[in-house]
mmCIF file of C-alpha atoms and ligand atoms in Angstrom:
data_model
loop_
_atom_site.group_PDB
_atom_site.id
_atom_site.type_symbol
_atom_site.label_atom_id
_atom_site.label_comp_id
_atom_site.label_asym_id
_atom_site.label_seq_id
_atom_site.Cartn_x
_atom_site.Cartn_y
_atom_site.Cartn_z
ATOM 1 C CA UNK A 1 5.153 106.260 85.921
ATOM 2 C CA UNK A 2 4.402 109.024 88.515
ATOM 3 C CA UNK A 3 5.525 108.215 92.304
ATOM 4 C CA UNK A 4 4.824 110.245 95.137
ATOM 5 C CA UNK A 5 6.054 108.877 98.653
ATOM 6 C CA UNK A 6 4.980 110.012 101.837
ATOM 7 C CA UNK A 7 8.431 111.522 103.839
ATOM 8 C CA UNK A 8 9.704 109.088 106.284
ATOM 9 C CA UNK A 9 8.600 106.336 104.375
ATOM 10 C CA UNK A 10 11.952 104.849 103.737
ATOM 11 C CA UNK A 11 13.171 105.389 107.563
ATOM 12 C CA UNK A 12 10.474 103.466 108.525
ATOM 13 C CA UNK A 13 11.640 100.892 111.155
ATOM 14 C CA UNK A 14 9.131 98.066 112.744
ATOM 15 C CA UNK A 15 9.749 98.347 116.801
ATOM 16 C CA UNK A 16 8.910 94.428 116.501
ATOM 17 C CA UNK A 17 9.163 93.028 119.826
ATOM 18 C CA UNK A 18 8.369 96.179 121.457
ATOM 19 C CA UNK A 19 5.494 96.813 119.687
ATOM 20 C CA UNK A 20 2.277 97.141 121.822
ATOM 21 C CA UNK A 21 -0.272 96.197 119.922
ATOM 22 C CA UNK A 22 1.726 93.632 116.833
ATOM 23 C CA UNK A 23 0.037 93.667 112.987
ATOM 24 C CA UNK A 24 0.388 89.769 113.769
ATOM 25 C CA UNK A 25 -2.720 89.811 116.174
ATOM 26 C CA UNK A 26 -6.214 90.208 115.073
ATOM 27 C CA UNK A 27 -5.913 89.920 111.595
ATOM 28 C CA UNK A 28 -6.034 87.535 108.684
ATOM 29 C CA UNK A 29 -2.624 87.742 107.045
ATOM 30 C CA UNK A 30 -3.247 86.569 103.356
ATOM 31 C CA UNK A 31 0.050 84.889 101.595
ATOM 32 C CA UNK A 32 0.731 85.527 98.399
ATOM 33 C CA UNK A 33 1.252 82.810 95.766
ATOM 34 C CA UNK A 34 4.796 83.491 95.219
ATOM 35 C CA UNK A 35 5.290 82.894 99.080
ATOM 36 C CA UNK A 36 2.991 80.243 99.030
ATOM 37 C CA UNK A 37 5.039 78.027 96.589
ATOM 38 C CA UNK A 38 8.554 78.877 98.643
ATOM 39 C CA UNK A 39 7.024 77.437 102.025
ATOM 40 C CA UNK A 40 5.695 74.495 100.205
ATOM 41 C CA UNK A 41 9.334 73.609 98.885
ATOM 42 C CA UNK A 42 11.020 74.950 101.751
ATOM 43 C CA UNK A 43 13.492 71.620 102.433
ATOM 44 C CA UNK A 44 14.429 72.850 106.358
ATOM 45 C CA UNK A 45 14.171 71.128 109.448
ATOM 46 C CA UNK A 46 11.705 73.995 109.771
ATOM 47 C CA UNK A 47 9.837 73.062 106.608
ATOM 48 C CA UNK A 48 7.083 70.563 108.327
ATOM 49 C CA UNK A 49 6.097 73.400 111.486
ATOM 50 C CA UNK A 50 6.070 76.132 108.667
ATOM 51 C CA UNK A 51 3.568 74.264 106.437
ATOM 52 C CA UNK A 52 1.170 72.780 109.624
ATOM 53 C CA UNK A 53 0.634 76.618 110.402
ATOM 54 C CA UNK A 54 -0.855 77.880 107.209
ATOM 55 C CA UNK A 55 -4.312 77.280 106.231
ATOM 56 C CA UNK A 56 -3.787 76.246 102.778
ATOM 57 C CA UNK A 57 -7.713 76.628 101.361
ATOM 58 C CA UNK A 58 -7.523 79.852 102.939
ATOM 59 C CA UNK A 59 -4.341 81.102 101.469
ATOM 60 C CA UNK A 60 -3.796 82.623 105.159
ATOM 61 C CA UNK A 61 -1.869 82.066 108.116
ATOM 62 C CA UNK A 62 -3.309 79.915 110.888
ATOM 63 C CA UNK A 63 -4.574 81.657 114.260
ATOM 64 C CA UNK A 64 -4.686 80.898 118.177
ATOM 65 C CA UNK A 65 -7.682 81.152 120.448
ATOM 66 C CA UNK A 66 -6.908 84.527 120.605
ATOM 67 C CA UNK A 67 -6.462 85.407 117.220
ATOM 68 C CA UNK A 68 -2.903 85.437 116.826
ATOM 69 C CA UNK A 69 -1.001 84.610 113.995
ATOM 70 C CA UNK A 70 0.581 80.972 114.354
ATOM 71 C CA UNK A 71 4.105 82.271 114.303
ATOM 72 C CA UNK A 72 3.846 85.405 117.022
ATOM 73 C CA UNK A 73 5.892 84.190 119.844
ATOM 74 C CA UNK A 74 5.119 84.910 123.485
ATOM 75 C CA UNK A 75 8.340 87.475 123.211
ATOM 76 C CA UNK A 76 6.333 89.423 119.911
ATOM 77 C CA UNK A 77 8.747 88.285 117.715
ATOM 78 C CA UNK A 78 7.791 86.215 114.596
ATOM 79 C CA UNK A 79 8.725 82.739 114.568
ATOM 80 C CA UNK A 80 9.390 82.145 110.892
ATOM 81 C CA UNK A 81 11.761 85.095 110.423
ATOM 82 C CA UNK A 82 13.893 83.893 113.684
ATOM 83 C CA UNK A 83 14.343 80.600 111.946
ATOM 84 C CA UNK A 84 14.028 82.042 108.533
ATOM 85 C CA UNK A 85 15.164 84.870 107.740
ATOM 86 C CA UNK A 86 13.452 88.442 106.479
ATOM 87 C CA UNK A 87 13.183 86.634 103.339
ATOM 88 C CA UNK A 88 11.143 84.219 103.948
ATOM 89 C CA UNK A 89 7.944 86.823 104.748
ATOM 90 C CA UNK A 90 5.048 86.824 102.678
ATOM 91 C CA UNK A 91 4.045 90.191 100.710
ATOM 92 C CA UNK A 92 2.146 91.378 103.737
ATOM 93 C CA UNK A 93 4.647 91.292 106.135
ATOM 94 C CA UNK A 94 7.286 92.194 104.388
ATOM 95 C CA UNK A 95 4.961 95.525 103.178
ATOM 96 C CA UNK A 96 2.901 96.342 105.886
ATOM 97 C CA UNK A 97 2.617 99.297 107.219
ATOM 98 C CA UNK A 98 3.494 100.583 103.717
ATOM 99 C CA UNK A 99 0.124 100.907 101.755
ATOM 100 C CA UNK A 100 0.464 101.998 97.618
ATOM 101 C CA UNK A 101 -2.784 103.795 96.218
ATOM 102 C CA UNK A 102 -2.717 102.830 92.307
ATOM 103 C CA UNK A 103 -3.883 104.641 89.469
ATOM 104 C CA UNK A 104 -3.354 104.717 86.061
ATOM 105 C CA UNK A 105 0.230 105.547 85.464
ATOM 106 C CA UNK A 106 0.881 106.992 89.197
ATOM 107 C CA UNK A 107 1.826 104.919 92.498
ATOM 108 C CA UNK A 108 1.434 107.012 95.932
ATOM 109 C CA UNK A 109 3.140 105.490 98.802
ATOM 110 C CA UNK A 110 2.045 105.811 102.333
ATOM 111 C CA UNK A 111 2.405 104.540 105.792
ATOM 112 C CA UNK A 112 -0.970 103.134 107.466
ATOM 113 C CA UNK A 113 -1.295 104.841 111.380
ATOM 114 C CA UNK A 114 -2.920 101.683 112.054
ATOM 115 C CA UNK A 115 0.583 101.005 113.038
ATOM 116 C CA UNK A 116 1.699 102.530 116.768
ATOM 117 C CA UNK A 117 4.947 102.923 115.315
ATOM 118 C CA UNK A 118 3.525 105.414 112.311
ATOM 119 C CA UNK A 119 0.837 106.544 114.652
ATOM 120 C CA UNK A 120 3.320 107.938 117.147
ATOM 121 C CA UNK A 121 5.709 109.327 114.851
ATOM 122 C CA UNK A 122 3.138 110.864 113.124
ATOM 123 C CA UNK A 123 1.299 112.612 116.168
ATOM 124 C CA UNK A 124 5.134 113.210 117.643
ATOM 125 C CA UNK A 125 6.131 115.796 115.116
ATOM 126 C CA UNK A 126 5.021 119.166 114.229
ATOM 127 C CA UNK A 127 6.564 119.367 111.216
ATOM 128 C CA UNK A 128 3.863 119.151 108.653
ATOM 129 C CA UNK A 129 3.053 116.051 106.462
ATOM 130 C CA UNK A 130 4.754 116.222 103.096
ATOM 131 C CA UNK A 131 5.338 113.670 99.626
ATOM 132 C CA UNK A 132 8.540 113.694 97.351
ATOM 133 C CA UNK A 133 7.160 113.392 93.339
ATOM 134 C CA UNK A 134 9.471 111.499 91.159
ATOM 135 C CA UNK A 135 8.421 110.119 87.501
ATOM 136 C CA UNK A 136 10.358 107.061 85.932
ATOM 137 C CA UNK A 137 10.453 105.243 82.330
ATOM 138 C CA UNK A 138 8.108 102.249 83.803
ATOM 139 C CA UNK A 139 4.881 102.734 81.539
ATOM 140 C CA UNK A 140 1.821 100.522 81.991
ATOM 141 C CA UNK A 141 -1.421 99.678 79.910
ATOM 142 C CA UNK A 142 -3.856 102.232 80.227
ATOM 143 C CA UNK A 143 -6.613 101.352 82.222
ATOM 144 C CA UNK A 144 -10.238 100.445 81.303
ATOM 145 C CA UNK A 145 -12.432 103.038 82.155
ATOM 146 C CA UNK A 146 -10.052 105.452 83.822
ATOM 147 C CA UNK A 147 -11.532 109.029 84.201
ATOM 148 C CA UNK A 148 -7.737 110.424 83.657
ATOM 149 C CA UNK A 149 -8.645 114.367 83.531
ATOM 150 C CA UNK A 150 -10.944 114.089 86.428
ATOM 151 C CA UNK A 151 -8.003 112.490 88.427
ATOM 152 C CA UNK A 152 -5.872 115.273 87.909
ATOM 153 C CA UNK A 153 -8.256 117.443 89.167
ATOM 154 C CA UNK A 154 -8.749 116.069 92.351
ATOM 155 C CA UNK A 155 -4.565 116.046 92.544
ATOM 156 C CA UNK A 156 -4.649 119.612 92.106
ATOM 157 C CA UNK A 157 -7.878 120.076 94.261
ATOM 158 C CA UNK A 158 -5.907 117.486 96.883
ATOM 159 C CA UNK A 159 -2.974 119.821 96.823
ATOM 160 C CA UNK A 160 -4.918 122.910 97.517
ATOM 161 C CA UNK A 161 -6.765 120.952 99.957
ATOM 162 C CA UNK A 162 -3.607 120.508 101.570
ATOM 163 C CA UNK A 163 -2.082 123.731 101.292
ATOM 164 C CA UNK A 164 -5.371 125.021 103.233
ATOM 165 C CA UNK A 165 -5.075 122.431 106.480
ATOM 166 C CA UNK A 166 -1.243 123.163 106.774
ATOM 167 C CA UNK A 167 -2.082 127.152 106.760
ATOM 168 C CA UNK A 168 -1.456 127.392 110.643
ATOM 169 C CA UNK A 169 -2.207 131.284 110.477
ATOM 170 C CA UNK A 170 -5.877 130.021 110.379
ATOM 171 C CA UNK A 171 -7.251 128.722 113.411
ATOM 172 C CA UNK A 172 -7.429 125.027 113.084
ATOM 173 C CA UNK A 173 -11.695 125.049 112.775
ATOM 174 C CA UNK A 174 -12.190 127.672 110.203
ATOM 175 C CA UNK A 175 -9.525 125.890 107.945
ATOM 176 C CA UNK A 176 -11.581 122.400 107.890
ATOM 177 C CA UNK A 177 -14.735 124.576 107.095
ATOM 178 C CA UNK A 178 -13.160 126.432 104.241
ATOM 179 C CA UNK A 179 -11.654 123.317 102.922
ATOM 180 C CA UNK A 180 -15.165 121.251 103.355
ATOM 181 C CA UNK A 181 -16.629 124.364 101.382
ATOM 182 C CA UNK A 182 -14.740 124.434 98.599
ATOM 183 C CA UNK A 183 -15.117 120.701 98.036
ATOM 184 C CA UNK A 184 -18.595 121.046 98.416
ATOM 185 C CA UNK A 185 -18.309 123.721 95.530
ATOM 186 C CA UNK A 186 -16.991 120.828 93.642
ATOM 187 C CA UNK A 187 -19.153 118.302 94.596
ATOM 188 C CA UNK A 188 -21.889 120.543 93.388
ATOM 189 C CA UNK A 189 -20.099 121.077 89.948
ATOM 190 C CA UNK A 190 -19.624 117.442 89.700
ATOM 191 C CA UNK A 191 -23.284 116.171 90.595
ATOM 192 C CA UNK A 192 -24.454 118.409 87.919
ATOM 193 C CA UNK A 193 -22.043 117.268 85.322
ATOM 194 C CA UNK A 194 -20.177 120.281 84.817
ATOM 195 C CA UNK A 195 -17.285 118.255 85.997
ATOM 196 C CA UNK A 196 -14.830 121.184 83.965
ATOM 197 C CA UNK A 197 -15.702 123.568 85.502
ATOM 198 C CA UNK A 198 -15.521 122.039 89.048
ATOM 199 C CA UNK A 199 -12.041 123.499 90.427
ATOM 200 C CA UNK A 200 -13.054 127.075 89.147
ATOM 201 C CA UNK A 201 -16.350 126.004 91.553
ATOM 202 C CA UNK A 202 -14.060 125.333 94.309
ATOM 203 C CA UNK A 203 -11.664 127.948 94.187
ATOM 204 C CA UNK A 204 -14.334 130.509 93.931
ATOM 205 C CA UNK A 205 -16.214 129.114 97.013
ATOM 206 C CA UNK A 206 -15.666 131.723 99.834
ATOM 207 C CA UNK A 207 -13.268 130.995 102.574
ATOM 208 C CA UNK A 208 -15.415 130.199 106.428
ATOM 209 C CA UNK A 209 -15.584 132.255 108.892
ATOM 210 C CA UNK A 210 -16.183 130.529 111.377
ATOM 211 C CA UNK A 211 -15.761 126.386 112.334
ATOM 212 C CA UNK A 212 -18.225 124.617 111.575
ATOM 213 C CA UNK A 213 -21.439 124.297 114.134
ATOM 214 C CA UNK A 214 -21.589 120.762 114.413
ATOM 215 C CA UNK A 215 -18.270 120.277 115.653
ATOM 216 C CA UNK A 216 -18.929 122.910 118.629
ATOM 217 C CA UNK A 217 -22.413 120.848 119.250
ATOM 218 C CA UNK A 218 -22.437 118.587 122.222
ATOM 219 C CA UNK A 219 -25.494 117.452 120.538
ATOM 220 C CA UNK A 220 -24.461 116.708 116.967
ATOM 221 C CA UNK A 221 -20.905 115.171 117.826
ATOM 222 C CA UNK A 222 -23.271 112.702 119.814
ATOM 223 C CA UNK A 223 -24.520 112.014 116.269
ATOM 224 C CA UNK A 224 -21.019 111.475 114.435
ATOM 225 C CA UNK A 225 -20.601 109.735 118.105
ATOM 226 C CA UNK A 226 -22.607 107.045 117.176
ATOM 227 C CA UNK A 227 -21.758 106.679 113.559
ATOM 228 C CA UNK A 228 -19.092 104.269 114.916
ATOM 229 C CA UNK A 229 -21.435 101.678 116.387
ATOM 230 C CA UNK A 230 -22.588 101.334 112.254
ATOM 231 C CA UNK A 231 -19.037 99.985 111.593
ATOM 232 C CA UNK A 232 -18.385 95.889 112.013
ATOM 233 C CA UNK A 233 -16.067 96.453 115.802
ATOM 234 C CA UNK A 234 -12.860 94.551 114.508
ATOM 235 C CA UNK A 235 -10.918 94.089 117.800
ATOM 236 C CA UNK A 236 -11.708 93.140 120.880
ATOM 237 C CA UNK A 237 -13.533 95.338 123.314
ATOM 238 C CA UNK A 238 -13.678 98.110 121.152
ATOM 239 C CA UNK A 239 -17.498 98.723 121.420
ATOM 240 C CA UNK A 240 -17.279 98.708 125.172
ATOM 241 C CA UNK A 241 -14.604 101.430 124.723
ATOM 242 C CA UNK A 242 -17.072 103.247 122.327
ATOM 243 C CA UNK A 243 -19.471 103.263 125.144
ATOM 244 C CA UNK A 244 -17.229 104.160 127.974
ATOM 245 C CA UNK A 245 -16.318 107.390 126.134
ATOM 246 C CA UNK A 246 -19.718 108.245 125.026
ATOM 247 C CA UNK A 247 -20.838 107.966 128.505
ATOM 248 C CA UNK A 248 -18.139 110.106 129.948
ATOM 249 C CA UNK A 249 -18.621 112.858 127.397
ATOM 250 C CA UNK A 250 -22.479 113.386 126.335
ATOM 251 C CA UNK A 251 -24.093 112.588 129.344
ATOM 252 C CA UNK A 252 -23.814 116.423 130.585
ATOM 253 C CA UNK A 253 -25.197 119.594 128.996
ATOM 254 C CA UNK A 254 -23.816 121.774 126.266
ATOM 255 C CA UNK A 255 -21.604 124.214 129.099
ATOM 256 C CA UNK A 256 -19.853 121.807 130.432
ATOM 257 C CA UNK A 257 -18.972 120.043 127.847
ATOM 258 C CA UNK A 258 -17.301 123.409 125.940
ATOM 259 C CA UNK A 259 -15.302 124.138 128.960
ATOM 260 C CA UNK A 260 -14.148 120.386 129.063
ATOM 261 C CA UNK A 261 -13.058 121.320 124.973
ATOM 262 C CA UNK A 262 -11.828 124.477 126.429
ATOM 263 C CA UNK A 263 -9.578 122.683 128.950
ATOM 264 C CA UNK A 264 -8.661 120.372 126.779
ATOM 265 C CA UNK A 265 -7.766 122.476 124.426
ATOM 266 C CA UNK A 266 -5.653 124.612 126.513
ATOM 267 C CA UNK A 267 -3.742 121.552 128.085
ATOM 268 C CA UNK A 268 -2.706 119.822 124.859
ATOM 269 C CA UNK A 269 -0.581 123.410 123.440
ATOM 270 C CA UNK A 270 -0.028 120.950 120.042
ATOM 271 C CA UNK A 271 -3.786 119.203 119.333
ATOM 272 C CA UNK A 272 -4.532 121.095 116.872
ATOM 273 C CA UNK A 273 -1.104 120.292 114.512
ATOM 274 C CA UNK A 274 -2.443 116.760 115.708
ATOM 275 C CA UNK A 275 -5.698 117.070 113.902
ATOM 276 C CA UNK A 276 -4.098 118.390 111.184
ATOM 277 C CA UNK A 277 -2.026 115.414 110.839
ATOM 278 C CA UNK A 278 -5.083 113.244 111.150
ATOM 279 C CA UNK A 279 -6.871 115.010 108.160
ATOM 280 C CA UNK A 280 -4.004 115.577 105.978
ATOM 281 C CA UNK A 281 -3.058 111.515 106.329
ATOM 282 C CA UNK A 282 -6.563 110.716 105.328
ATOM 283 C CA UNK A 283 -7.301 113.593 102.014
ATOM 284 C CA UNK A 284 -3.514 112.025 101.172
ATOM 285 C CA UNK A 285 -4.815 108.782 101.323
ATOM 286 C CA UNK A 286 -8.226 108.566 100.354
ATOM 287 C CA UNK A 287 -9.439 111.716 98.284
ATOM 288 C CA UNK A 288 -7.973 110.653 94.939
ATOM 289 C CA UNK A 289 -10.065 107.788 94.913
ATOM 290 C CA UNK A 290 -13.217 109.562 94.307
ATOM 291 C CA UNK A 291 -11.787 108.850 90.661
ATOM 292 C CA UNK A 292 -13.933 105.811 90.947
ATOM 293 C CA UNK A 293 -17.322 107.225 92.263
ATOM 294 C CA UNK A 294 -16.853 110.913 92.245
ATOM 295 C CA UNK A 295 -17.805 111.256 96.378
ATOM 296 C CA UNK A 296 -15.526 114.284 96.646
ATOM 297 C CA UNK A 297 -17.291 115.734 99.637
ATOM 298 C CA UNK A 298 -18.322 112.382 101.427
ATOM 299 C CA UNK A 299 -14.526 111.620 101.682
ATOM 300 C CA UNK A 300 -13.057 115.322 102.682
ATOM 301 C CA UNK A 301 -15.807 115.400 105.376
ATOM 302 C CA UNK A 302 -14.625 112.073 106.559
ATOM 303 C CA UNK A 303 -11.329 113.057 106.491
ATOM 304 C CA UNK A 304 -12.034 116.065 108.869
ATOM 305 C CA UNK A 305 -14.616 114.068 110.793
ATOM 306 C CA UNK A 306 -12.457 111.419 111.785
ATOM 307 C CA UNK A 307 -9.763 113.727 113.069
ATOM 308 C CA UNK A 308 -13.045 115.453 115.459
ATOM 309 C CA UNK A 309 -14.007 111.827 116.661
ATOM 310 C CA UNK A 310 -10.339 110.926 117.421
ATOM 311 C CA UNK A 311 -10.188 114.000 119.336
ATOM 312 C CA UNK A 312 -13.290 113.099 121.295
ATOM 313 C CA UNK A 313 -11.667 109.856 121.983
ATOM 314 C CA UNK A 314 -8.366 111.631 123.712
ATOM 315 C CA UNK A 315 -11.053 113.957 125.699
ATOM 316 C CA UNK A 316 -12.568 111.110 127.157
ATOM 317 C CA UNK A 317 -9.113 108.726 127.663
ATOM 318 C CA UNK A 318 -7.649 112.189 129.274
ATOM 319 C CA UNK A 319 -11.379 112.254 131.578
ATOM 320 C CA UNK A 320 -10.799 109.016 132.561
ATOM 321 C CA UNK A 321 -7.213 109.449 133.622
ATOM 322 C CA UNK A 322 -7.648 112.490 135.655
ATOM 323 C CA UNK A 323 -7.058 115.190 133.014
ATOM 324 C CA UNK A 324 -4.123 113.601 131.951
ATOM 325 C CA UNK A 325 -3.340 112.000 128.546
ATOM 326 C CA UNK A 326 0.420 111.071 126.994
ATOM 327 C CA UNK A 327 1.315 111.035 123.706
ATOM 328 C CA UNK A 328 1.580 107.062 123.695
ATOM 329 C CA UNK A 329 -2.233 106.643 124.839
ATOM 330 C CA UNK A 330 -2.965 109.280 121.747
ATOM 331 C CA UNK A 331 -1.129 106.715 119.240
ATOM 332 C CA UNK A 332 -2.798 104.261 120.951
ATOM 333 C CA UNK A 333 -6.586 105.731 120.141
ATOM 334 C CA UNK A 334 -5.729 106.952 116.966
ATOM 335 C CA UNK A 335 -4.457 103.556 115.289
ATOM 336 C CA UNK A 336 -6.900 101.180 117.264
ATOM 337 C CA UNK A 337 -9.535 103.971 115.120
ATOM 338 C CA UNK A 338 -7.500 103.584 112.219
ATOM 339 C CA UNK A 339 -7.740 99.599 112.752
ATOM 340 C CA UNK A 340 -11.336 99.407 113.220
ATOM 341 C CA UNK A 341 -11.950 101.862 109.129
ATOM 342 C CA UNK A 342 -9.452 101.323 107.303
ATOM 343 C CA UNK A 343 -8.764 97.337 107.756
ATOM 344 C CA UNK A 344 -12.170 97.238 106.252
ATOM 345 C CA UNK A 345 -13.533 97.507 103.054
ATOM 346 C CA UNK A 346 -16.910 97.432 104.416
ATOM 347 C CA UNK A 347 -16.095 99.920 107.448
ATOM 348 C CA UNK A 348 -14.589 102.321 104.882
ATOM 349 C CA UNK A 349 -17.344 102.237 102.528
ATOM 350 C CA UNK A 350 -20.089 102.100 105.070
ATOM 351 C CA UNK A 351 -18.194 105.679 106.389
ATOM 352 C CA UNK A 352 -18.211 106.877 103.215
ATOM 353 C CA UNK A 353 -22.072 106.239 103.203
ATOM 354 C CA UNK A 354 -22.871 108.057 106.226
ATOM 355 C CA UNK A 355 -20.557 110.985 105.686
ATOM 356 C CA UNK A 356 -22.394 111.928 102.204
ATOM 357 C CA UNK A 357 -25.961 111.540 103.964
ATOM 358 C CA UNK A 358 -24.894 113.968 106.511
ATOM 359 C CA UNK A 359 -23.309 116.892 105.007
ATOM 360 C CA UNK A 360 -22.558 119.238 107.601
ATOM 361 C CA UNK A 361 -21.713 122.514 105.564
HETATM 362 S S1 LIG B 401 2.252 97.053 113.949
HETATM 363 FE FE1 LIG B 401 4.015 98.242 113.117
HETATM 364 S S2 LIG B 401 5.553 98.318 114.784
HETATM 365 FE FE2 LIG B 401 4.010 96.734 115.307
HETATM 366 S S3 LIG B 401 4.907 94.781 114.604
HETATM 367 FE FE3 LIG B 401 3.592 95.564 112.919
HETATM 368 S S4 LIG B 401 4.929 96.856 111.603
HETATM 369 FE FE4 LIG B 401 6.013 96.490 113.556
#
C-alpha cells in the first residue's frame, strides 16, 4: 500500500473548547457500528444519559434546537469524553478533521480546512503545502473497475500541477492560467479517447501569459458570484452573508472595483501564498478523483475558482470592516466556504457541474 500524508497531519491538535465554530454544531455525526455496540453495553452510571442521546434508527447523535450535538456542553467541551474518556468517541470524532482519499492500493491523508484550527494554520504559514510518500506490505483486493494507469496519470499530472502553483517566480494569476491550460490539454486528450497520450497533451500546452480574463471581470466574478446560491446553504445565515458581500462588491462599475483588488491586493503583502494554499489543498484533495469520471478540467478550475471566490469573500469582510481584515476572520471565511462544498456530496458534485459548463480558458 502507497500512503501519502499531508505535513502537519500528525501535529494536528483540536483547540476544543476554544474552538469558535465546534465540528459538534450543525452537523449530523454518524456512529459507527463498532461504537454503536460499546455505548449500548456501556455498564456506567453514565450508560442510561449516553444511550437517551443517540438516535438509534438514525445511527446518529441526537441534536438541540439549535442543532447541536447532544453532548456539546455550554463550555464547548464534549460531554461523553469528560465522563468517558477519548476512547469512548465514535469514528468521526475521533477522525475528524483528518479526511483519507482511497484508491486502489494508495491511502492519501489530509486535513479538512473546514476546521478553524486547519484553516488558520493553513492560511498562517508561507511555507508551501507538501505530502511525505511511504509504501508498506498491507496489500488489498484489487478493485472492480479501477482505471489504474489513468490514476497514475493524474498523480503525475497532480504533481506537475503542483509544482506549477508553488512556482512563486510567476505571478500568482498567470500560474492558475497555465495550470488550467494544460489540464484543459488533457481534458481534450481524454474526451477524445486518446487518454495515452493525454500528459504529452498537457505538457505541450503553452504556458499563459497573462491571468485569466474572467477573474479580472467585475462582470464575470458576478457570475462565479452567484454559482454559490446553486449550492444547498448548510449553516445558518450563510445566504444572507452571500448577499451582503455581493452587494458590497458588484454593485459599482468595473474601475472601482480593480482599484478595490488593487488595494486589496497591496494591503494583504501574503494573499497571494494564501490562494495558493487554497488551490493546492483542493488539486491535493480532489483531482485524483477524476479516476471515477474523468472531469479533469471541471475539478482544476474549481480548485482555482474557489480560491478567487474566497478571495472575494475577504474583499468584502475587509469592506465591511473599514479596510481591515485579520487573519482569524480569513480562517473564518475560508472554512465556513469549505463547510458549505465539501460537507456535501450534493454541493460538491453540483460544483463540479457548473465548473465543466463554464470553462473559462
Ligand atoms: S472544528 Fe476542529 S478545532 Fe473545532 S472542535 Fe472540531 S476538530 Fe476541534
Amino acid at each position: 500500500m502507497l500512503r501519502r500524508k499531508v505535513r502537519g497531519y500528525d501535529s494536528f491538535r483540536c483547540i476544543a473548547g476554544d474552538c469558535p465554530q465546534t465540528c459538534c454544531a450543525g452537523w449530523l455525526i454518524e456512529i459507527d457500528d463498532e461504537a454503536l455496540e460499546g455505548y449500548q453495553k456501556e455498564t456506567s452510571a453514565y450508560g442510561e444519559t449516553l444511550r437517551a442521546r443517540i438516535d438509534w434508527e438514525e445511527k446518529v447523535f441526537r441534536q438541540d434546537a439549535d442543532a447541536r450535538c447532544a453532548f456539546l456542553r455550554q463550555d464547548g467541551l464534549c460531554d461523553m469524553y469528560c465522563h468517558l474518556g477519548e476512547d469512548s468517541l465514535c469514528l468521526t470524532c475521533t477522525s475528524y478533521p483528518r479526511h483519507t482519499e482511497e484508491f486502489e492500493n494508495v491511502r492519501e491523508y489530509s486535513l479538512a480546512i473546514s476546521c478553524p484550527a486547519v484553516a488558520e494554520q493553513l492560511l498562517a504559514t508561507t511555507q508551501p503545502l507538501s505530502w511525505e510518500t511511504w509504501e508498506d506490505d498491507e496489500i488489498e483486493e484489487p478493485y472492480e473497475e479501477f482505471h489504474g494507469i489513468l490514476y497514475e496519470k493524474l498523480v503525475v499530472m497532480r504533481e506537475s500541477m503542483i509544482a506549477i502553483m508553488q512556482d512563486r517566480r510567476i505571478p500568482f494569476a498567470i500560474r492558475c492560467h497555465t495550470m488550467l491550460r494544460k489540464v484543459n490539454a488533457m481534458q481534450e486528450a481524454l474526451d477524445e479517447g486518446r487518454w495515452e497520450a493525454c500528459l504529452l497533451d498537457a505538457k505541450a500546452a503553452e504556458d499563459a501569459k497573462e491571468g485569466v480574463r474572467a477573474f479580472a471581470s467585475l462582470e464575470d466574478m458576478h457570475v462565479l458570484f452567484r454559482n454559490l446560491y446553486a449550492l444547498e446553504p448548510l449553516s445558518y445565515m450563510w445566504r444572507e452573508r452571500l448577499l451582503a458581500a455581493e452587494h458590497l462588491l458588484y454593485e459599482t462599475d468595473q474601475e472601482t472595483y480593480t482599484h478595490l483588488q488593487q488595494e486589496f491586493e497591496t494591503s494583504q503583502p501574503d494573499l497571494f501564498v494564501k490562494m495558493e494554499q487554497i488551490v493546492v489543498y483542493f488539486i491535493f484533495a480532489y483531482f485524483c478523483g477524476a479516476v471515477y469520471d474523468e472531469y479533469v478540467y471541471a475539478l482544476a478550475q474549481e480548485a482555482v475558482v474557489n480560491a478567487y471566490l474566497i478571495r472575494e469573500l475577504w474583499l468584502a469582510k475587509w469592506l465591511e470592516q473599514d479596510k481591515t481584515i485579520t487573519i482569524k476572520d480569513m480562517a473564518e471565511i475560508a472554512y465556513r466556504y469549505s463547510r458549505e462544498l465539501e460537507h456535501s456530496e450534493e454541493n460538491l458534485e453540483c460544483m463540479e457541474e457548473m465548473m465543466d459548463g463554464q470553462i473559462l480558458v
